[in-house]
Amino acid sequence: MKKDNGLYRLVYEYYEARILLGCYTCGDKLPSIPKISDIFHLAPTTIRSALSMLEQEELIKVDARKAAVVTYDLSPGQMKKNAAEYFIPRREGILGISQSGSYLLEPLWKEGLRKWDDNDWESLRRGIMDPSLNMVSIPVEFYLLAVGALDNRLAMNLLWETVRYLRFPYLTNGMETLTGRKELAGFSREETIEALRAEAAHSYGRSLQALFAFMDEMSLDPGLKYAAPIPFHWNIYRQRPQLRYSFASLLIREILKGTYLPSLPQLVDRYGIPLMTVRRTLGLLEELGMTRSYHGKGTLVCMEPADIDLSRSSIREGIRLYVESLQLLHLTVQNIFLCTWESADPAKRAALIRHFLFLQSEEKSYLCFEACLTFIEDHCPLSTVRECYGSIKVLMVWKYPLILSRLKNRSLHAEYRDCVSRLTSFLQEERPEMFSSELKHLWEQEEQQVRAFLS
């Protein structure tokens, strides 16, 4: 199972939740393995691992020739207890995701729908016209299919993690209340997307209202004991070795701050990381042109262009996550920055402007983009956005070795000086709409340049 990097647990938890919370009852059949593979964009072997785990927990019975059958017999009282014990500790996290969904997740699935081909759209229209076809009957699966069209594992990762945490959308009966099905048949794609968005928001809102009413009711039961609050955390699935990748990202950020790297023993002591992992990480940074090692003298920061070896799995993984972060940012940042700017007090806004001016005076304009992410991470009123943008900020540090390699001997500061000057002017003139639009454009442009550079 390790070869799947734990992704089989996504499928396992998906169906475990649906069974334990009463969406599937004893005797019901799960979808076929090919169908589940299509929904989750995972290999059949991964799906089989998940079903095997469900069978070990005595929740289903697997038959090689037929669809798996639910064997767990759940009483109404046990279902309520299972739900209460899961949801009540996650109350604040669920509220945070709900408040952030239109900023983070909605732009992703809408863009995914725009990438669907004619066959996908025809299937969707048939499902809208004839609910018995069950093509859009489960919103969660619909979102997985839509976001999957982006071909962005990081975006899918984010959707998976929020769905795993929320769980209660599994219990909805789908878009049963979709009004005007016949009228939708004549809608354009954008009109259909907007109708689906409105219906999803309505369905989700009703589910959320019912869930919070249920939690209020169960919180009064003195016989139930609950765990401490469990906040939402975005667990990003990476190829191995995760520790070396994370440590490399951390050291790149330290280098960008102007920090000189300490000796190997000091790195081991400071971060509690094995010596061999530290050596391999420094070797990776040297291949990226960020450092240079000298025998007997230690490691020096150099920030020089390097011919990046794209055959290295750790380098490929870092670049993949960086490119996918760029797409996620340009799809979501515009409204998120505006939300953050509007909620920030004048002192916080002024501090961001001063920081932009300072970086320009120090000829470090390229760090202004990280400053934007930090501003959002620190001051956005939406907890889930803060969590996700903080994680993206770590992934974005791979920008710098890639840009150094692409620019060769051209100055990093010179490359971004003019666009950062425009961004600063927009902030000084209190034109956040122009700032956020420019930021979206710059990150979209950067994504295109990196993809072209790598092709």
Tab-separated table of C-alpha atoms in Angstrom:
chain	number	residue	atom	x	y	z
A	1	MET	CA	0.000	0.000	0.000
A	2	LYS	CA	2.919	2.329	0.554
A	3	LYS	CA	3.466	2.659	-3.176
A	4	ASP	CA	0.216	4.668	-3.341
A	5	ASN	CA	1.550	7.201	-0.806
A	6	GLY	CA	-1.526	6.609	1.333
A	7	LEU	CA	-3.964	7.808	-1.335
A	8	TYR	CA	-6.015	4.634	-0.897
A	9	ARG	CA	-7.055	6.101	2.465
A	10	LEU	CA	-8.940	8.844	0.645
A	11	VAL	CA	-11.224	6.296	-0.931
A	12	TYR	CA	-11.404	4.271	2.259
A	13	GLU	CA	-12.435	7.295	4.362
A	14	TYR	CA	-14.901	8.446	1.709
A	15	TYR	CA	-16.908	5.227	1.808
A	16	GLU	CA	-16.292	4.612	5.504
A	17	ALA	CA	-17.984	7.958	6.242
A	18	ARG	CA	-20.910	7.191	3.960
A	19	ILE	CA	-21.451	3.825	5.674
A	20	LEU	CA	-20.939	4.928	9.295
A	21	LEU	CA	-23.130	7.988	8.834
A	22	GLY	CA	-25.963	6.087	7.199
A	23	CYS	CA	-25.793	7.106	3.538
A	24	TYR	CA	-25.269	3.447	2.609
A	25	THR	CA	-27.226	0.816	4.501
A	26	CYS	CA	-26.713	-2.911	4.890
A	27	GLY	CA	-27.198	-4.636	1.524
A	28	ASP	CA	-26.479	-1.579	-0.643
A	29	LYS	CA	-23.895	-1.886	-3.415
A	30	LEU	CA	-20.915	0.415	-3.865
A	31	PRO	CA	-20.037	1.668	-7.376
A	32	SER	CA	-17.825	-0.563	-9.504
A	33	ILE	CA	-14.040	-0.278	-9.270
A	34	PRO	CA	-13.757	1.405	-12.724
A	35	LYS	CA	-16.413	3.946	-11.689
A	36	ILE	CA	-14.630	4.754	-8.417
A	37	SER	CA	-11.326	5.032	-10.328
A	38	ASP	CA	-12.878	7.617	-12.656
A	39	ILE	CA	-14.307	9.632	-9.767
A	40	PHE	CA	-11.066	9.809	-7.778
A	41	HIS	CA	-8.595	9.780	-10.687
A	42	LEU	CA	-6.757	6.907	-9.014
A	43	ALA	CA	-5.560	3.549	-10.294
A	44	PRO	CA	-7.738	0.436	-9.842
A	45	THR	CA	-5.047	-1.098	-7.603
A	46	THR	CA	-5.429	1.866	-5.233
A	47	ILE	CA	-9.220	1.404	-5.197
A	48	ARG	CA	-8.814	-2.304	-4.435
A	49	SER	CA	-6.546	-1.451	-1.490
A	50	ALA	CA	-9.246	0.863	-0.118
A	51	LEU	CA	-11.996	-1.739	-0.565
A	52	SER	CA	-9.802	-4.360	1.093
A	53	MET	CA	-9.399	-2.075	4.089
A	54	LEU	CA	-13.159	-1.533	4.269
A	55	GLU	CA	-13.633	-5.305	4.187
A	56	GLN	CA	-11.100	-5.769	6.990
A	57	GLU	CA	-13.161	-3.328	9.072
A	58	GLU	CA	-16.221	-5.522	8.345
A	59	LEU	CA	-18.019	-2.688	6.581
A	60	ILE	CA	-18.343	-4.338	3.151
A	61	LYS	CA	-17.999	-7.682	1.409
A	62	VAL	CA	-15.823	-7.711	-1.729
A	63	ASP	CA	-16.602	-10.003	-4.643
A	64	ALA	CA	-14.106	-10.117	-7.518
A	65	ARG	CA	-16.915	-10.492	-10.054
A	66	LYS	CA	-19.514	-8.128	-8.590
A	67	ALA	CA	-19.761	-4.724	-6.928
A	68	ALA	CA	-18.879	-4.649	-3.232
A	69	VAL	CA	-21.861	-4.942	-0.871
A	70	VAL	CA	-22.297	-3.103	2.436
A	71	THR	CA	-22.478	-5.542	5.359
A	72	TYR	CA	-22.447	-3.085	8.274
A	73	ASP	CA	-25.826	-2.945	10.005
A	74	LEU	CA	-26.162	0.488	11.566
A	75	SER	CA	-28.803	1.407	14.109
A	76	PRO	CA	-30.197	4.976	14.087
A	77	GLY	CA	-28.841	5.585	17.581
A	78	GLN	CA	-25.335	4.476	16.641
A	79	MET	CA	-25.415	6.583	13.490
A	80	LYS	CA	-26.207	9.714	15.535
A	81	LYS	CA	-23.451	8.889	18.023
A	82	ASN	CA	-20.909	8.345	15.209
A	83	ALA	CA	-21.877	11.647	13.595
A	84	ALA	CA	-21.813	13.651	16.819
A	85	GLU	CA	-18.405	12.330	17.862
A	86	TYR	CA	-16.982	13.238	14.476
A	87	PHE	CA	-18.555	16.618	13.770
A	88	ILE	CA	-18.711	18.454	17.089
A	89	PRO	CA	-14.905	18.702	17.582
A	90	ARG	CA	-14.675	20.002	13.998
A	91	ARG	CA	-17.399	22.612	14.299
A	92	GLU	CA	-15.150	25.672	13.882
A	93	GLY	CA	-13.139	24.059	11.101
A	94	ILE	CA	-16.311	23.197	9.169
A	95	LEU	CA	-17.499	26.771	9.549
A	96	GLY	CA	-14.117	28.034	8.295
A	97	ILE	CA	-14.226	25.827	5.191
A	98	SER	CA	-17.799	26.907	4.503
A	99	GLN	CA	-16.844	30.578	4.661
A	100	SER	CA	-13.814	30.010	2.405
A	101	GLY	CA	-15.362	27.682	-0.175
A	102	SER	CA	-16.457	30.376	-2.636
A	103	TYR	CA	-12.919	31.830	-2.561
A	104	LEU	CA	-10.865	28.621	-2.738
A	105	LEU	CA	-12.838	25.708	-4.159
A	106	GLU	CA	-15.489	27.266	-6.360
A	107	PRO	CA	-12.991	28.873	-8.793
A	108	LEU	CA	-11.274	25.486	-9.186
A	109	TRP	CA	-14.299	23.413	-10.122
A	110	LYS	CA	-15.691	26.173	-12.344
A	111	GLU	CA	-12.397	26.338	-14.264
A	112	GLY	CA	-12.406	22.543	-14.479
A	113	LEU	CA	-15.854	22.602	-16.052
A	114	ARG	CA	-14.610	25.103	-18.638
A	115	LYS	CA	-11.980	22.547	-19.665
A	116	TRP	CA	-14.505	19.775	-20.259
A	117	ASP	CA	-14.825	18.548	-23.827
A	118	ASP	CA	-18.052	18.237	-25.778
A	119	ASN	CA	-18.626	14.627	-24.644
A	120	ASP	CA	-18.351	15.597	-20.972
A	121	TRP	CA	-20.815	18.439	-21.455
A	122	GLU	CA	-23.246	16.230	-23.311
A	123	SER	CA	-23.155	13.716	-20.442
A	124	LEU	CA	-23.784	16.525	-17.973
A	125	ARG	CA	-26.743	17.855	-19.955
A	126	ARG	CA	-28.260	14.365	-20.173
A	127	GLY	CA	-27.839	14.029	-16.408
A	128	ILE	CA	-29.547	17.373	-15.830
A	129	MET	CA	-32.458	16.505	-18.075
A	130	ASP	CA	-32.894	12.972	-16.697
A	131	PRO	CA	-32.064	12.673	-12.968
A	132	SER	CA	-32.607	8.894	-13.161
A	133	LEU	CA	-29.302	8.652	-15.031
A	134	ASN	CA	-27.599	9.579	-11.724
A	135	MET	CA	-24.866	11.569	-13.500
A	136	VAL	CA	-24.972	14.550	-11.189
A	137	SER	CA	-26.654	12.947	-8.214
A	138	ILE	CA	-23.771	13.201	-5.732
A	139	PRO	CA	-22.275	16.700	-5.535
A	140	VAL	CA	-18.943	15.558	-4.028
A	141	GLU	CA	-18.318	13.191	-6.921
A	142	PHE	CA	-19.369	15.900	-9.367
A	143	TYR	CA	-16.763	18.280	-7.869
A	144	LEU	CA	-14.068	15.604	-8.054
A	145	LEU	CA	-14.777	15.096	-11.749
A	146	ALA	CA	-14.807	18.850	-12.401
A	147	VAL	CA	-11.565	19.670	-10.544
A	148	GLY	CA	-9.945	16.589	-12.067
A	149	ALA	CA	-10.209	18.280	-15.478
A	150	LEU	CA	-7.578	20.803	-14.337
A	151	ASP	CA	-4.967	18.034	-14.301
A	152	ASN	CA	-3.614	19.665	-11.143
A	153	ARG	CA	-2.847	17.194	-8.368
A	154	LEU	CA	-2.400	19.970	-5.823
A	155	ALA	CA	-5.889	21.345	-6.513
A	156	MET	CA	-7.349	17.839	-6.323
A	157	ASN	CA	-5.389	17.318	-3.107
A	158	LEU	CA	-7.017	20.424	-1.612
A	159	LEU	CA	-10.503	19.256	-2.606
A	160	TRP	CA	-9.853	15.777	-1.240
A	161	GLU	CA	-8.657	17.135	2.100
A	162	THR	CA	-11.630	19.465	2.562
A	163	VAL	CA	-14.053	16.698	1.571
A	164	ARG	CA	-12.383	14.292	4.011
A	165	TYR	CA	-12.715	16.840	6.800
A	166	LEU	CA	-16.284	17.922	6.058
A	167	ARG	CA	-17.774	14.484	5.452
A	168	PHE	CA	-21.376	15.686	5.729
A	169	PRO	CA	-21.771	16.498	2.002
A	170	TYR	CA	-21.590	12.724	1.510
A	171	LEU	CA	-25.022	12.537	3.087
A	172	THR	CA	-26.780	14.885	0.692
A	173	ASN	CA	-29.018	13.411	-1.952
A	174	GLY	CA	-27.505	15.485	-4.676
A	175	MET	CA	-28.913	18.282	-6.752
A	176	GLU	CA	-32.457	16.998	-6.528
A	177	THR	CA	-33.910	20.502	-6.293
A	178	LEU	CA	-32.296	21.725	-9.481
A	179	THR	CA	-34.992	23.926	-10.934
A	180	GLY	CA	-35.717	24.617	-14.553
A	181	ARG	CA	-34.048	21.462	-15.899
A	182	LYS	CA	-35.663	21.906	-19.315
A	183	GLU	CA	-34.568	25.531	-19.486
A	184	LEU	CA	-30.985	24.516	-18.663
A	185	ALA	CA	-30.855	22.439	-21.824
A	186	GLY	CA	-30.712	25.661	-23.854
A	187	PHE	CA	-28.164	27.428	-21.621
A	188	SER	CA	-24.649	28.262	-22.731
A	189	ARG	CA	-21.806	26.598	-20.836
A	190	GLU	CA	-21.208	29.665	-18.681
A	191	GLU	CA	-24.927	29.931	-17.910
A	192	THR	CA	-24.992	26.248	-16.969
A	193	ILE	CA	-21.952	26.677	-14.709
A	194	GLU	CA	-23.634	29.594	-12.950
A	195	ALA	CA	-26.858	27.596	-12.500
A	196	LEU	CA	-24.897	24.689	-11.047
A	197	ARG	CA	-23.011	27.082	-8.748
A	198	ALA	CA	-26.245	28.572	-7.442
A	199	GLU	CA	-27.805	25.150	-6.914
A	200	ALA	CA	-24.680	23.803	-5.198
A	201	ALA	CA	-24.614	26.815	-2.866
A	202	HIS	CA	-28.295	26.289	-2.035
A	203	SER	CA	-27.880	22.549	-1.421
A	204	TYR	CA	-24.713	23.067	0.620
A	205	GLY	CA	-26.335	25.801	2.689
A	206	ARG	CA	-29.260	23.570	3.587
A	207	SER	CA	-26.918	20.731	4.541
A	208	LEU	CA	-24.817	23.069	6.663
A	209	GLN	CA	-27.873	24.427	8.447
A	210	ALA	CA	-29.087	20.910	9.211
A	211	LEU	CA	-25.641	19.857	10.404
A	212	PHE	CA	-25.280	22.753	12.840
A	213	ALA	CA	-28.791	22.115	14.182
A	214	PHE	CA	-27.808	18.487	14.739
A	215	MET	CA	-24.596	19.502	16.551
A	216	ASP	CA	-26.534	21.905	18.773
A	217	GLU	CA	-28.952	19.128	19.682
A	218	MET	CA	-26.281	16.505	20.385
A	219	SER	CA	-24.123	18.911	22.388
A	220	LEU	CA	-26.844	18.841	25.065
A	221	ASP	CA	-26.535	15.060	25.519
A	222	PRO	CA	-24.629	14.524	28.809
A	223	GLY	CA	-23.885	10.930	27.898
A	224	LEU	CA	-21.598	11.845	24.993
A	225	LYS	CA	-17.995	12.908	25.454
A	226	TYR	CA	-16.111	14.703	22.710
A	227	ALA	CA	-12.487	15.223	21.783
A	228	ALA	CA	-10.760	18.600	21.900
A	229	PRO	CA	-11.399	20.874	18.881
A	230	ILE	CA	-9.828	19.499	15.708
A	231	PRO	CA	-8.941	22.283	13.222
A	232	PHE	CA	-8.665	21.792	9.484
A	233	HIS	CA	-5.125	21.071	8.280
A	234	TRP	CA	-4.142	20.781	4.632
A	235	ASN	CA	-2.027	17.655	4.330
A	236	ILE	CA	-0.223	17.872	0.984
A	237	TYR	CA	0.588	14.515	-0.607
A	238	ARG	CA	4.088	14.442	-1.996
A	239	GLN	CA	6.313	11.894	-3.612
A	240	ARG	CA	8.973	10.569	-1.269
A	241	PRO	CA	11.282	11.646	0.324
A	242	GLN	CA	9.003	14.210	1.960
A	243	LEU	CA	11.423	15.244	4.738
A	244	ARG	CA	14.200	16.184	2.322
A	245	TYR	CA	11.792	18.135	0.126
A	246	SER	CA	10.333	20.056	3.076
A	247	PHE	CA	13.784	20.765	4.499
A	248	ALA	CA	15.030	22.026	1.122
A	249	SER	CA	12.070	24.434	0.930
A	250	LEU	CA	12.820	25.695	4.432
A	251	LEU	CA	16.520	26.310	3.641
A	252	ILE	CA	15.720	28.114	0.380
A	253	ARG	CA	13.502	30.496	2.344
A	254	GLU	CA	16.318	31.103	4.822
A	255	ILE	CA	18.723	31.805	1.950
A	256	LEU	CA	16.299	34.319	0.423
A	257	LYS	CA	16.158	36.164	3.737
A	258	GLY	CA	19.923	36.615	3.544
A	259	THR	CA	20.656	34.039	6.220
A	260	TYR	CA	23.986	32.222	5.974
A	261	LEU	CA	23.690	28.481	6.422
A	262	PRO	CA	25.309	27.079	9.562
A	263	SER	CA	27.553	24.009	9.617
A	264	LEU	CA	26.205	20.489	9.156
A	265	PRO	CA	26.283	19.681	12.910
A	266	GLN	CA	24.478	22.956	13.634
A	267	LEU	CA	21.796	22.177	11.033
A	268	VAL	CA	21.303	18.731	12.586
A	269	ASP	CA	20.983	20.228	16.083
A	270	ARG	CA	18.770	23.149	15.065
A	271	TYR	CA	16.237	21.205	13.022
A	272	GLY	CA	16.518	17.729	14.533
A	273	ILE	CA	17.081	16.127	11.127
A	274	PRO	CA	19.419	13.154	10.529
A	275	LEU	CA	22.887	14.020	9.214
A	276	MET	CA	22.428	11.958	6.038
A	277	THR	CA	19.210	13.837	5.207
A	278	VAL	CA	20.976	17.177	5.765
A	279	ARG	CA	23.820	16.136	3.430
A	280	ARG	CA	21.417	15.032	0.709
A	281	THR	CA	19.367	18.221	1.045
A	282	LEU	CA	22.467	20.411	0.712
A	283	GLY	CA	23.446	18.363	-2.326
A	284	LEU	CA	20.028	19.101	-3.819
A	285	LEU	CA	20.433	22.851	-3.139
A	286	GLU	CA	23.830	22.785	-4.835
A	287	GLU	CA	22.307	21.159	-7.922
A	288	LEU	CA	19.734	23.971	-7.952
A	289	GLY	CA	22.467	26.627	-7.867
A	290	MET	CA	21.461	27.937	-4.448
A	291	THR	CA	24.604	26.903	-2.585
A	292	ARG	CA	28.152	25.715	-3.129
A	293	SER	CA	30.020	23.393	-0.814
A	294	TYR	CA	33.766	23.570	-0.120
A	295	HIS	CA	35.634	20.836	1.667
A	296	GLY	CA	36.744	22.055	5.063
A	297	LYS	CA	34.945	25.394	4.664
A	298	GLY	CA	31.283	24.376	4.739
A	299	THR	CA	28.392	25.538	2.548
A	300	LEU	CA	28.180	29.020	1.053
A	301	VAL	CA	25.161	30.744	-0.459
A	302	CYS	CA	25.753	31.626	-4.097
A	303	MET	CA	22.337	31.975	-5.869
A	304	GLU	CA	23.817	31.209	-9.294
A	305	PRO	CA	22.142	29.849	-12.446
A	306	ALA	CA	22.342	26.068	-12.691
A	307	ASP	CA	21.435	23.482	-15.291
A	308	ILE	CA	18.690	21.747	-13.342
A	309	ASP	CA	18.594	17.977	-13.673
A	310	LEU	CA	14.924	17.282	-14.300
A	311	SER	CA	15.515	13.532	-14.096
A	312	ARG	CA	15.853	13.818	-10.317
A	313	SER	CA	12.568	12.803	-8.690
A	314	SER	CA	12.919	15.273	-5.802
A	315	ILE	CA	13.513	18.140	-8.248
A	316	ARG	CA	10.627	17.095	-10.488
A	317	GLU	CA	8.332	16.934	-7.476
A	318	GLY	CA	9.309	20.402	-6.274
A	319	ILE	CA	8.789	21.896	-9.726
A	320	ARG	CA	5.444	20.123	-10.168
A	321	LEU	CA	4.133	21.523	-6.916
A	322	TYR	CA	5.410	24.979	-7.822
A	323	VAL	CA	3.685	25.000	-11.221
A	324	GLU	CA	0.461	23.664	-9.750
A	325	SER	CA	0.655	26.300	-6.996
A	326	LEU	CA	0.859	28.990	-9.656
A	327	GLN	CA	-2.326	27.740	-11.294
A	328	LEU	CA	-4.132	27.515	-7.959
A	329	LEU	CA	-3.017	31.052	-7.078
A	330	HIS	CA	-4.025	32.745	-10.314
A	331	LEU	CA	-7.450	31.096	-10.122
A	332	THR	CA	-8.114	32.189	-6.532
A	333	VAL	CA	-5.960	35.162	-5.526
A	334	GLN	CA	-8.014	38.014	-6.948
A	335	ASN	CA	-10.996	37.769	-4.605
A	336	ILE	CA	-8.894	36.479	-1.717
A	337	PHE	CA	-6.577	39.482	-1.782
A	338	LEU	CA	-9.532	41.872	-1.977
A	339	CYS	CA	-11.178	40.147	0.990
A	340	THR	CA	-7.936	40.411	2.975
A	341	TRP	CA	-7.280	44.040	2.023
A	342	GLU	CA	-10.817	45.124	2.897
A	343	SER	CA	-10.658	43.469	6.332
A	344	ALA	CA	-7.139	44.712	7.181
A	345	ASP	CA	-6.871	47.914	9.214
A	346	PRO	CA	-4.992	50.944	7.791
A	347	ALA	CA	-1.825	50.141	9.760
A	348	LYS	CA	-1.551	46.658	8.194
A	349	ARG	CA	-2.145	48.062	4.715
A	350	ALA	CA	0.507	50.717	5.267
A	351	ALA	CA	2.957	48.084	6.496
A	352	LEU	CA	2.529	46.117	3.251
A	353	ILE	CA	3.200	49.227	1.176
A	354	ARG	CA	6.321	50.039	3.216
A	355	HIS	CA	7.549	46.486	2.764
A	356	PHE	CA	7.111	46.712	-1.025
A	357	LEU	CA	9.041	49.999	-1.090
A	358	PHE	CA	11.785	48.544	1.090
A	359	LEU	CA	12.249	45.483	-1.147
A	360	GLN	CA	12.481	47.717	-4.190
A	361	SER	CA	15.098	49.938	-2.526
A	362	GLU	CA	17.084	46.808	-1.587
A	363	GLU	CA	16.791	45.525	-5.171
A	364	LYS	CA	14.833	42.480	-4.055
A	365	SER	CA	11.601	43.042	-5.969
A	366	TYR	CA	11.282	39.307	-6.552
A	367	LEU	CA	10.405	38.853	-2.854
A	368	CYS	CA	7.263	40.976	-3.156
A	369	PHE	CA	5.200	37.982	-4.232
A	370	GLU	CA	6.054	36.139	-1.047
A	371	ALA	CA	5.157	39.339	0.808
A	372	CYS	CA	1.661	39.146	-0.747
A	373	LEU	CA	1.230	35.551	0.400
A	374	THR	CA	2.432	36.455	3.899
A	375	PHE	CA	-0.019	39.365	4.031
A	376	ILE	CA	-2.885	37.000	3.174
A	377	GLU	CA	-1.654	34.287	5.536
A	378	ASP	CA	-1.418	36.756	8.421
A	379	HIS	CA	-4.475	38.941	7.875
A	380	CYS	CA	-7.149	37.120	5.853
A	381	PRO	CA	-10.303	36.743	8.001
A	382	LEU	CA	-10.925	33.259	6.527
A	383	SER	CA	-9.130	30.560	8.532
A	384	THR	CA	-9.066	27.976	5.730
A	385	VAL	CA	-7.552	30.508	3.320
A	386	ARG	CA	-4.846	31.300	5.863
A	387	GLU	CA	-4.066	27.599	6.251
A	388	CYS	CA	-3.932	26.945	2.498
A	389	TYR	CA	-2.019	30.056	1.464
A	390	GLY	CA	0.526	29.394	4.201
A	391	SER	CA	1.152	25.963	2.676
A	392	ILE	CA	1.338	27.385	-0.840
A	393	LYS	CA	3.911	29.950	0.301
A	394	VAL	CA	6.236	27.084	1.251
A	395	LEU	CA	5.763	25.416	-2.149
A	396	MET	CA	6.450	28.652	-4.010
A	397	VAL	CA	10.108	28.871	-2.953
A	398	TRP	CA	11.003	26.609	-5.881
A	399	LYS	CA	10.345	29.679	-7.985
A	400	TYR	CA	13.808	31.045	-7.315
A	401	PRO	CA	16.137	28.278	-8.581
A	402	LEU	CA	13.898	27.877	-11.625
A	403	ILE	CA	13.993	31.600	-12.421
A	404	LEU	CA	17.760	31.713	-11.917
A	405	SER	CA	18.134	28.856	-14.391
A	406	ARG	CA	15.783	30.510	-16.860
A	407	LEU	CA	17.300	34.009	-16.651
A	408	LYS	CA	20.911	32.789	-16.777
A	409	ASN	CA	22.940	35.868	-15.834
A	410	ARG	CA	20.115	38.413	-15.856
A	411	SER	CA	19.194	40.070	-12.566
A	412	LEU	CA	16.277	38.696	-10.575
A	413	HIS	CA	15.474	42.203	-9.378
A	414	ALA	CA	15.520	43.606	-12.913
A	415	GLU	CA	13.168	40.881	-14.101
A	416	TYR	CA	10.433	41.935	-11.662
A	417	ARG	CA	11.255	45.595	-11.009
A	418	ASP	CA	8.700	47.139	-13.378
A	419	CYS	CA	5.744	44.903	-12.492
A	420	VAL	CA	6.407	45.326	-8.754
A	421	SER	CA	6.607	49.078	-9.258
A	422	ARG	CA	3.117	48.947	-10.819
A	423	LEU	CA	1.828	46.831	-7.945
A	424	THR	CA	3.238	49.288	-5.412
A	425	SER	CA	1.593	52.203	-7.193
A	426	PHE	CA	-1.782	50.454	-7.118
A	427	LEU	CA	-1.467	49.999	-3.368
A	428	GLN	CA	-0.365	53.587	-2.774
A	429	GLU	CA	-3.279	54.853	-4.877
A	430	GLU	CA	-5.679	52.587	-2.930
A	431	ARG	CA	-6.668	50.637	-6.027
A	432	PRO	CA	-6.756	47.079	-4.650
A	433	GLU	CA	-8.878	45.841	-7.571
A	434	MET	CA	-6.104	46.763	-10.008
A	435	PHE	CA	-3.479	45.268	-7.690
A	436	SER	CA	-5.291	41.927	-7.391
A	437	SER	CA	-5.978	41.795	-11.134
A	438	GLU	CA	-2.311	42.462	-11.915
A	439	LEU	CA	-1.226	39.821	-9.399
A	440	LYS	CA	-3.534	37.260	-10.988
A	441	HIS	CA	-2.148	38.101	-14.438
A	442	LEU	CA	1.481	37.868	-13.274
A	443	TRP	CA	1.049	34.452	-11.698
A	444	GLU	CA	-0.808	33.160	-14.747
A	445	GLN	CA	1.983	34.488	-16.959
A	446	GLU	CA	4.603	32.893	-14.715
A	447	GLU	CA	2.838	29.534	-14.969
A	448	GLN	CA	2.882	29.722	-18.759
A	449	GLN	CA	6.579	30.697	-18.815
A	450	VAL	CA	7.588	27.857	-16.510
A	451	ARG	CA	5.626	25.289	-18.516
A	452	ALA	CA	7.259	26.568	-21.710
A	453	PHE	CA	10.702	26.463	-20.074
A	454	LEU	CA	10.194	22.872	-18.968
A	455	SER	CA	8.799	21.635	-22.282
